[in-house]
Structures are given as C-alpha cells and as structure tokens.
C-alpha cells in the first residue's frame, strides 16, 4: 500500500474513510479493527485480485453456509506479551481469557471441514490455526467459569481445602461452646462468631475481659463490646492461617505451571490472534458487502471504469428501500477519457462523482462494490479528488484558492493511469472569473 498515491484528503473527500468506519463496526475484535484502520487501496493487480476473491468467498460463506464461529473476544496480546517473560505468572482471569480464545480457534479449525475446495482462500487461513487442545483442557481443569481456582486443579490443593473446612469447623464448634457456656447470663451478647484480622473471634462485654484468657482484636464503636480470641482458639486459628498460606502458595504454583504451559505455546497463540484478526476483517468486509449488495467487478489491468447500475453504498445503508436510490451507469477510459457532468442543484452530480471514485478505491482495497457484476474496473495508480468546500483557515486559503491549489497539484502529478475527479471547477469566486 502506498499512502502518497491515495492521499488522506482523497480518501476523506470520496468518503472511503466513512466506509472504513462502517466496516469497523462489523468487527468482533481489535485485531479486525486494526486491519480496517490500515486498509488502503493498492495498485498491484495481483494483490487487488486476491483481496477481492477473499472478500467474495467470505460474502458467500455468510450468505450460503452455517454461521462462521467468530465471537466478540478480548485482547490476548497483553497475556501473550506477559507470558513471554520467563517466570511471569498470569492471573486466573488472563488464563481463562486465553483458554476461551483458544476454544473459538478450535471451532474455527473444525469449521474448515469440507470447505477447502469451495472457499480455498478463507480455508487457507482457517487451516493455519493451531487448536492447542492440551492447553484448553489443563486451564479448564484448574479454573472455573467465574475465574476461581478449582479444587481439582491439583491433589494437594484439594487436600489443603479439605483440611481448611475441617479446621474451620473445629474452631467454630469450640467458639460456639464457649459462647454457649455464657448463655445463662441475662445480658449476654448475640451468639455470633465473627472474624477480625483473618482470625475467628467472639464478642464479650468489656467488663468480662481477662488478658490471660483471650486476646483483643477489635472494639465496638461504643466501646462496650470487645472482640476477643480465646487462648484455647489461638492454636486452631494459627493452624487455619497456616492452611490459608499453603493454599495461596499452591495456587501460585498452579498458576505458574499453567503460565509455563501457555509460554510454550506463546508463538502459536500470537499467530492465532493475528489470523483471527484477519478472518474478522474479511468477515466484516463480507458482511458489509451483504448489506450493500456488493459484487466483485471484472478487474482489468488498464485504467478504465465501466460501471453498470452502480450505487453509492452509504446511500444504500441509509435508504429504507433500494428502489429509493438512483443507480449510475458510466464508462470512462474506453471510448473517452473525460466526462463533464452538468445539471441542476441537488441533481446528483456530486454523488455521481463520489460513486465513481469510491467504487475504484473500494475495489482496489479489496472491497466488493455496489453495482452489477458486469461492471469493469481497471487499476489506477493514483486518484485525485477536489470535492466540497475546502476553505483552509490554517493556510489562509479562501474556498476558491483552496480549490485551485488542489486542481493545480492534481494536474501537476497526474498521468495516464490516474483518475481525477473535480466537483464544480471555479466555485467560490465571481461566476465570470470562475468560468475562466
């Protein structure tokens, strides 16, 4: 792609930029949107032909096959970038994101079956995907759908958690017995075992506190109630705290193990993401073609335009019915190299110019055009457009001066393989001077 050949001004004037925005809305992931942002017209006939064929295949898949399993996915570049650092640990949510993405890859890889002959280009992308079943299985064994580590993540973790359940039950039983021993008091507090600083405690009146029998962990706002840990529960709480630490260490070990496994597949995951973005991009172009009745024109090497029943795609998107939009048929570069369009205001002259220019830009960017399939388009090395009010405050140019500067620049740079579109030459000044 050569940006200087198709200047940003031309892309904006002919509404190619708006087309790209509409295509981006149809993408499922940031990778696809990135391809749309970088989408520019090419001037290599082979590259254009390949891009058009890819888009045509995807349009036919959308129209005639079961839905391709593309889904909204979060970025996986961040986790992949992190796991490339030896010793780094992905958190459960990041690992789950990688596994969920890989499940889509598995579905896409399976979708390829029986489509290699009919859709060879799209199938080629699908065939390059790496499913990584072992990584998915291991992550699913360890992490549940909410992002929590499962008991089944390792035998040791299961034992630690079972020991925690038992230790907690012992502590609660012991503390309930202590509370129960005070039940004869008329002014007893609620029989509540609670936690302070990660340790189970019970409430007692300030007047009953004995430093030899318990350790204070908190005091109520009124100061009348203390939350204490009885000495006979200290060892039990210590044991539970130790189990908490062992659990955290085992979870960290499991996450490191899973991260190391993902690290061995980081190249494949990264490549899968690139391919997914490419497929998403093709799908968005195909979906846009479905919405705008896009077809693949006959591609010719020489710079010619032969549009049959062509429509401006943005008008088709905004119209309630296709019948409400007027089509355009036009030939340029075959029997004539110049066409002058005249007519009243609101007669469609500017739309006609934009339809011609936009059809050329879209086709050379690998997008299907809204026209009859008999339409023919050649490859232009450059496209110039001067359309609309181009007054520039920054350059101290009036509307007329701005138009003239665009026109002179186009005339100086164009050649026999250029498409030049001028809308209302001489506008923005006195009609007599403008006519000259």
Short mmCIF file of N, CA and C in Angstrom, two decimals, residues 127-241:
data_model
loop_
_atom_site.label_atom_id
_atom_site.label_comp_id
_atom_site.label_asym_id
_atom_site.label_seq_id
_atom_site.Cartn_x
_atom_site.Cartn_y
_atom_site.Cartn_z
N UNK A 127 -6.98 -23.15 8.10
CA UNK A 127 -6.08 -24.29 8.24
C UNK A 127 -4.79 -23.96 8.97
N UNK A 128 -4.43 -22.68 9.03
CA UNK A 128 -3.20 -22.28 9.72
C UNK A 128 -3.40 -22.12 11.23
N UNK A 129 -4.65 -22.15 11.69
CA UNK A 129 -4.93 -22.01 13.12
C UNK A 129 -4.46 -23.23 13.89
N UNK A 130 -3.95 -23.02 15.11
CA UNK A 130 -3.49 -24.10 15.98
C UNK A 130 -4.44 -24.24 17.16
N UNK A 131 -5.21 -25.35 17.25
CA UNK A 131 -6.23 -25.51 18.29
C UNK A 131 -5.71 -25.55 19.73
N UNK A 132 -4.55 -26.21 20.00
CA UNK A 132 -3.97 -26.29 21.36
C UNK A 132 -4.95 -26.90 22.37
N UNK A 133 -5.42 -28.10 22.10
CA UNK A 133 -6.38 -28.78 22.98
C UNK A 133 -5.81 -29.00 24.38
N UNK A 134 -4.51 -29.32 24.47
CA UNK A 134 -3.94 -29.62 25.78
C UNK A 134 -3.98 -28.42 26.71
N UNK A 135 -3.73 -27.24 26.16
CA UNK A 135 -3.75 -26.01 26.97
C UNK A 135 -5.17 -25.72 27.47
N UNK A 136 -6.14 -25.86 26.58
CA UNK A 136 -7.54 -25.62 26.96
C UNK A 136 -7.96 -26.58 28.07
N UNK A 137 -7.63 -27.87 27.90
CA UNK A 137 -8.01 -28.89 28.89
C UNK A 137 -7.41 -28.59 30.24
N UNK A 138 -6.14 -28.26 30.27
CA UNK A 138 -5.46 -28.02 31.55
C UNK A 138 -6.01 -26.78 32.25
N UNK A 139 -6.27 -25.72 31.51
CA UNK A 139 -6.80 -24.50 32.13
C UNK A 139 -8.22 -24.75 32.63
N UNK A 140 -9.03 -25.46 31.84
CA UNK A 140 -10.40 -25.76 32.27
C UNK A 140 -10.44 -26.65 33.51
N UNK A 141 -9.45 -27.53 33.64
CA UNK A 141 -9.38 -28.38 34.83
C UNK A 141 -9.07 -27.56 36.08
N UNK A 142 -8.38 -26.44 35.89
CA UNK A 142 -7.90 -25.66 37.03
C UNK A 142 -8.74 -24.44 37.36
N UNK A 143 -9.43 -23.87 36.38
CA UNK A 143 -10.12 -22.59 36.59
C UNK A 143 -11.58 -22.73 36.17
N UNK A 144 -12.49 -22.29 37.05
CA UNK A 144 -13.91 -22.40 36.72
C UNK A 144 -14.36 -21.19 35.91
N UNK A 145 -15.60 -21.17 35.42
CA UNK A 145 -16.07 -20.07 34.56
C UNK A 145 -16.03 -18.69 35.21
N UNK A 146 -16.05 -18.65 36.55
CA UNK A 146 -16.00 -17.34 37.23
C UNK A 146 -14.58 -16.86 37.47
N UNK A 147 -13.60 -17.68 37.08
CA UNK A 147 -12.21 -17.27 37.27
C UNK A 147 -11.60 -17.75 38.58
N UNK A 148 -12.31 -18.62 39.30
CA UNK A 148 -11.80 -19.16 40.56
C UNK A 148 -11.03 -20.45 40.30
N UNK A 149 -10.02 -20.71 41.16
CA UNK A 149 -9.25 -21.94 41.05
C UNK A 149 -10.06 -23.10 41.60
N UNK A 150 -10.20 -24.16 40.82
CA UNK A 150 -10.99 -25.32 41.24
C UNK A 150 -10.20 -26.19 42.23
N UNK A 151 -10.94 -26.96 43.05
CA UNK A 151 -10.30 -27.95 43.92
C UNK A 151 -9.53 -28.97 43.10
N UNK A 152 -10.04 -29.25 41.89
CA UNK A 152 -9.44 -30.26 41.04
C UNK A 152 -8.16 -29.79 40.35
N UNK A 153 -7.74 -28.57 40.63
CA UNK A 153 -6.53 -28.05 39.99
C UNK A 153 -5.30 -28.89 40.34
N UNK A 154 -5.28 -29.45 41.56
CA UNK A 154 -4.18 -30.35 41.96
C UNK A 154 -4.63 -31.16 43.17
N UNK A 155 -4.11 -32.37 43.35
CA UNK A 155 -4.45 -33.17 44.53
C UNK A 155 -4.09 -32.46 45.84
N UNK A 156 -2.96 -31.77 45.83
CA UNK A 156 -2.54 -31.07 47.05
C UNK A 156 -3.52 -29.95 47.41
N UNK A 157 -4.00 -29.21 46.40
CA UNK A 157 -4.94 -28.13 46.69
C UNK A 157 -6.25 -28.70 47.24
N UNK A 158 -6.70 -29.81 46.69
CA UNK A 158 -7.92 -30.43 47.21
C UNK A 158 -7.75 -30.80 48.69
N UNK A 159 -6.58 -31.40 49.04
CA UNK A 159 -6.34 -31.80 50.43
C UNK A 159 -6.29 -30.58 51.35
N UNK A 160 -5.60 -29.53 50.91
CA UNK A 160 -5.49 -28.31 51.74
C UNK A 160 -6.88 -27.74 52.01
N UNK A 161 -7.70 -27.68 50.99
CA UNK A 161 -9.04 -27.10 51.15
C UNK A 161 -9.92 -27.99 52.04
N UNK A 162 -9.77 -29.30 51.92
CA UNK A 162 -10.50 -30.19 52.82
C UNK A 162 -10.05 -29.98 54.27
N UNK A 163 -8.73 -29.82 54.45
CA UNK A 163 -8.21 -29.56 55.80
C UNK A 163 -8.72 -28.23 56.33
N UNK A 164 -8.86 -27.25 55.46
CA UNK A 164 -9.39 -25.94 55.87
C UNK A 164 -10.83 -26.06 56.35
N UNK A 165 -11.61 -26.81 55.62
CA UNK A 165 -13.02 -27.00 56.01
C UNK A 165 -13.09 -27.64 57.39
N UNK A 166 -12.25 -28.67 57.60
CA UNK A 166 -12.25 -29.35 58.90
C UNK A 166 -11.77 -28.41 60.01
N UNK A 167 -10.70 -27.68 59.76
CA UNK A 167 -10.14 -26.78 60.77
C UNK A 167 -11.14 -25.68 61.12
N UNK A 168 -11.83 -25.15 60.12
CA UNK A 168 -12.82 -24.11 60.37
C UNK A 168 -13.97 -24.66 61.22
N UNK A 169 -14.39 -25.88 60.92
CA UNK A 169 -15.48 -26.49 61.68
C UNK A 169 -15.09 -26.68 63.14
N UNK A 170 -13.85 -27.09 63.38
CA UNK A 170 -13.37 -27.29 64.75
C UNK A 170 -13.35 -25.97 65.51
N UNK A 171 -12.84 -24.92 64.88
CA UNK A 171 -12.78 -23.61 65.53
C UNK A 171 -14.19 -23.11 65.86
N UNK A 172 -15.09 -23.18 64.90
CA UNK A 172 -16.45 -22.69 65.13
C UNK A 172 -17.13 -23.49 66.24
N UNK A 173 -16.92 -24.78 66.28
CA UNK A 173 -17.51 -25.61 67.34
C UNK A 173 -16.96 -25.19 68.70
N UNK A 174 -15.64 -25.00 68.78
CA UNK A 174 -15.03 -24.62 70.05
C UNK A 174 -15.54 -23.25 70.53
N UNK A 175 -15.61 -22.29 69.61
CA UNK A 175 -16.05 -20.95 70.00
C UNK A 175 -17.54 -20.94 70.35
N UNK A 176 -18.35 -21.73 69.64
CA UNK A 176 -19.77 -21.82 69.97
C UNK A 176 -19.95 -22.42 71.37
N UNK A 177 -19.11 -23.38 71.72
CA UNK A 177 -19.18 -23.96 73.05
C UNK A 177 -18.87 -22.91 74.13
N UNK A 178 -17.87 -22.07 73.82
CA UNK A 178 -17.51 -21.01 74.77
C UNK A 178 -18.67 -20.03 74.93
N UNK A 179 -19.27 -19.65 73.80
CA UNK A 179 -20.42 -18.74 73.86
C UNK A 179 -21.57 -19.41 74.61
N UNK A 180 -21.78 -20.70 74.32
CA UNK A 180 -22.86 -21.43 74.98
C UNK A 180 -22.68 -21.50 76.48
N UNK A 181 -21.44 -21.52 76.94
CA UNK A 181 -21.19 -21.55 78.37
C UNK A 181 -21.59 -20.28 79.08
N UNK A 182 -21.78 -19.19 78.33
CA UNK A 182 -22.19 -17.92 78.91
C UNK A 182 -23.67 -17.65 78.70
N UNK A 183 -24.39 -18.64 78.17
CA UNK A 183 -25.79 -18.43 77.80
C UNK A 183 -26.69 -18.13 78.98
N UNK A 184 -26.28 -18.49 80.23
CA UNK A 184 -27.14 -18.26 81.39
C UNK A 184 -27.20 -16.79 81.77
N UNK A 185 -26.30 -15.98 81.21
CA UNK A 185 -26.29 -14.56 81.55
C UNK A 185 -27.46 -13.85 80.88
N UNK A 186 -28.16 -13.05 81.63
CA UNK A 186 -29.32 -12.34 81.08
C UNK A 186 -28.90 -11.26 80.09
N UNK A 187 -27.71 -10.71 80.31
CA UNK A 187 -27.26 -9.62 79.44
C UNK A 187 -26.26 -10.11 78.38
N UNK A 188 -26.36 -11.43 78.04
CA UNK A 188 -25.39 -11.97 77.10
C UNK A 188 -25.53 -11.29 75.73
N UNK A 189 -24.44 -11.26 75.02
CA UNK A 189 -24.45 -10.68 73.68
C UNK A 189 -24.99 -11.70 72.68
N UNK A 190 -25.23 -11.23 71.43
CA UNK A 190 -25.68 -12.15 70.39
C UNK A 190 -24.65 -13.26 70.23
N UNK A 191 -25.15 -14.48 70.03
CA UNK A 191 -24.24 -15.62 69.88
C UNK A 191 -23.65 -15.61 68.47
N UNK A 192 -22.68 -14.74 68.26
CA UNK A 192 -22.11 -14.56 66.93
C UNK A 192 -20.61 -14.79 66.98
N UNK A 193 -20.15 -15.70 66.15
CA UNK A 193 -18.72 -15.87 65.92
C UNK A 193 -18.39 -15.06 64.67
N UNK A 194 -17.42 -14.19 64.76
CA UNK A 194 -17.09 -13.33 63.61
C UNK A 194 -15.59 -13.37 63.37
N UNK A 195 -15.14 -12.58 62.39
CA UNK A 195 -13.70 -12.59 62.06
C UNK A 195 -13.12 -11.20 62.20
N UNK A 196 -11.92 -11.13 62.70
CA UNK A 196 -11.14 -9.91 62.76
C UNK A 196 -9.70 -10.26 62.42
N UNK A 197 -9.13 -9.51 61.46
CA UNK A 197 -7.74 -9.74 61.05
C UNK A 197 -7.52 -11.18 60.59
N UNK A 198 -8.54 -11.76 59.96
CA UNK A 198 -8.40 -13.11 59.46
C UNK A 198 -8.45 -14.20 60.50
N UNK A 199 -8.91 -13.86 61.72
CA UNK A 199 -8.97 -14.85 62.81
C UNK A 199 -10.38 -14.84 63.38
N UNK A 200 -10.87 -16.03 63.75
CA UNK A 200 -12.21 -16.13 64.32
C UNK A 200 -12.19 -15.65 65.77
N UNK A 201 -13.17 -14.77 66.11
CA UNK A 201 -13.26 -14.19 67.45
C UNK A 201 -14.71 -14.21 67.92
N UNK A 202 -14.89 -13.94 69.22
CA UNK A 202 -16.24 -13.85 69.79
C UNK A 202 -16.37 -12.52 70.52
N UNK A 203 -17.61 -12.00 70.64
CA UNK A 203 -17.81 -10.74 71.36
C UNK A 203 -18.03 -11.00 72.86
N UNK A 204 -17.42 -10.15 73.68
CA UNK A 204 -17.68 -10.21 75.13
C UNK A 204 -17.80 -8.79 75.65
N UNK A 205 -18.50 -8.60 76.78
CA UNK A 205 -18.57 -7.26 77.38
C UNK A 205 -17.18 -6.84 77.85
N UNK A 206 -16.91 -5.57 77.77
CA UNK A 206 -15.62 -5.04 78.21
C UNK A 206 -15.32 -5.43 79.65
N UNK A 207 -16.38 -5.50 80.47
CA UNK A 207 -16.21 -5.79 81.90
C UNK A 207 -15.72 -7.21 82.16
N UNK A 208 -15.91 -8.13 81.19
CA UNK A 208 -15.51 -9.53 81.39
C UNK A 208 -14.14 -9.85 80.83
N UNK A 209 -13.48 -8.89 80.25
CA UNK A 209 -12.20 -9.17 79.59
C UNK A 209 -11.13 -9.55 80.61
N UNK A 210 -10.44 -10.66 80.32
CA UNK A 210 -9.32 -11.13 81.13
C UNK A 210 -8.16 -11.40 80.19
N UNK A 211 -7.07 -10.63 80.29
CA UNK A 211 -5.96 -10.78 79.35
C UNK A 211 -5.33 -12.16 79.37
N UNK A 212 -5.50 -12.93 80.45
CA UNK A 212 -4.93 -14.26 80.49
C UNK A 212 -5.78 -15.27 79.73
N UNK A 213 -7.03 -14.91 79.47
CA UNK A 213 -7.94 -15.85 78.82
C UNK A 213 -8.16 -15.58 77.34
N UNK A 214 -7.84 -14.38 76.89
CA UNK A 214 -8.12 -14.04 75.49
C UNK A 214 -7.27 -12.87 75.01
N UNK A 215 -7.24 -12.71 73.69
CA UNK A 215 -6.52 -11.61 73.03
C UNK A 215 -7.52 -10.73 72.33
N UNK A 216 -7.45 -9.42 72.57
CA UNK A 216 -8.38 -8.47 71.95
C UNK A 216 -7.94 -8.17 70.51
N UNK A 217 -8.91 -8.23 69.60
CA UNK A 217 -8.64 -7.91 68.19
C UNK A 217 -9.39 -6.67 67.71
N UNK A 218 -10.48 -6.33 68.40
CA UNK A 218 -11.25 -5.16 67.96
C UNK A 218 -12.17 -4.74 69.09
N UNK A 219 -12.72 -3.51 68.97
CA UNK A 219 -13.64 -2.97 69.96
C UNK A 219 -14.81 -2.33 69.22
N UNK A 220 -16.03 -2.45 69.76
CA UNK A 220 -17.19 -1.85 69.12
C UNK A 220 -17.09 -0.33 69.18
N UNK A 221 -17.91 0.35 68.37
CA UNK A 221 -17.88 1.82 68.35
C UNK A 221 -18.20 2.42 69.72
N UNK A 222 -19.10 1.78 70.45
CA UNK A 222 -19.46 2.29 71.78
C UNK A 222 -18.38 1.99 72.82
N UNK A 223 -17.55 1.01 72.50
CA UNK A 223 -16.50 0.63 73.45
C UNK A 223 -16.96 -0.38 74.47
N UNK A 224 -18.23 -0.73 74.46
CA UNK A 224 -18.76 -1.64 75.47
C UNK A 224 -18.49 -3.10 75.15
N UNK A 225 -18.22 -3.39 73.88
CA UNK A 225 -18.01 -4.78 73.45
C UNK A 225 -16.61 -4.95 72.89
N UNK A 226 -15.97 -6.05 73.30
CA UNK A 226 -14.66 -6.40 72.77
C UNK A 226 -14.81 -7.67 71.92
N UNK A 227 -14.02 -7.74 70.85
CA UNK A 227 -13.98 -8.93 70.02
C UNK A 227 -12.66 -9.63 70.32
N UNK A 228 -12.77 -10.78 70.99
CA UNK A 228 -11.56 -11.42 71.51
C UNK A 228 -11.39 -12.82 70.94
N UNK A 229 -10.13 -13.26 70.96
CA UNK A 229 -9.78 -14.62 70.56
C UNK A 229 -9.38 -15.38 71.82
N UNK A 230 -10.21 -16.32 72.26
CA UNK A 230 -9.87 -17.10 73.45
C UNK A 230 -8.54 -17.83 73.26
N UNK A 231 -7.77 -17.95 74.30
CA UNK A 231 -6.45 -18.59 74.21
C UNK A 231 -6.54 -20.01 73.67
N UNK A 232 -7.61 -20.72 74.00
CA UNK A 232 -7.74 -22.10 73.53
C UNK A 232 -8.03 -22.17 72.02
N UNK A 233 -8.36 -20.99 71.40
CA UNK A 233 -8.61 -20.98 69.96
C UNK A 233 -7.41 -20.48 69.17
N UNK A 234 -6.39 -19.97 69.88
CA UNK A 234 -5.23 -19.39 69.19
C UNK A 234 -4.53 -20.41 68.30
N UNK A 235 -4.26 -21.58 68.87
CA UNK A 235 -3.56 -22.61 68.09
C UNK A 235 -4.39 -23.06 66.90
N UNK A 236 -5.72 -23.16 67.09
CA UNK A 236 -6.59 -23.55 65.98
C UNK A 236 -6.59 -22.49 64.88
N UNK A 237 -6.65 -21.21 65.29
CA UNK A 237 -6.60 -20.13 64.31
C UNK A 237 -5.26 -20.10 63.59
N UNK A 238 -4.18 -20.39 64.33
CA UNK A 238 -2.86 -20.44 63.70
C UNK A 238 -2.81 -21.53 62.63
N UNK A 239 -3.40 -22.69 62.99
CA UNK A 239 -3.43 -23.79 62.04
C UNK A 239 -4.21 -23.41 60.77
N UNK A 240 -5.35 -22.73 60.96
CA UNK A 240 -6.15 -22.30 59.81
C UNK A 240 -5.39 -21.28 58.97
N UNK A 241 -4.71 -20.36 59.64
CA UNK A 241 -3.93 -19.35 58.92
C UNK A 241 -2.81 -20.02 58.12
#
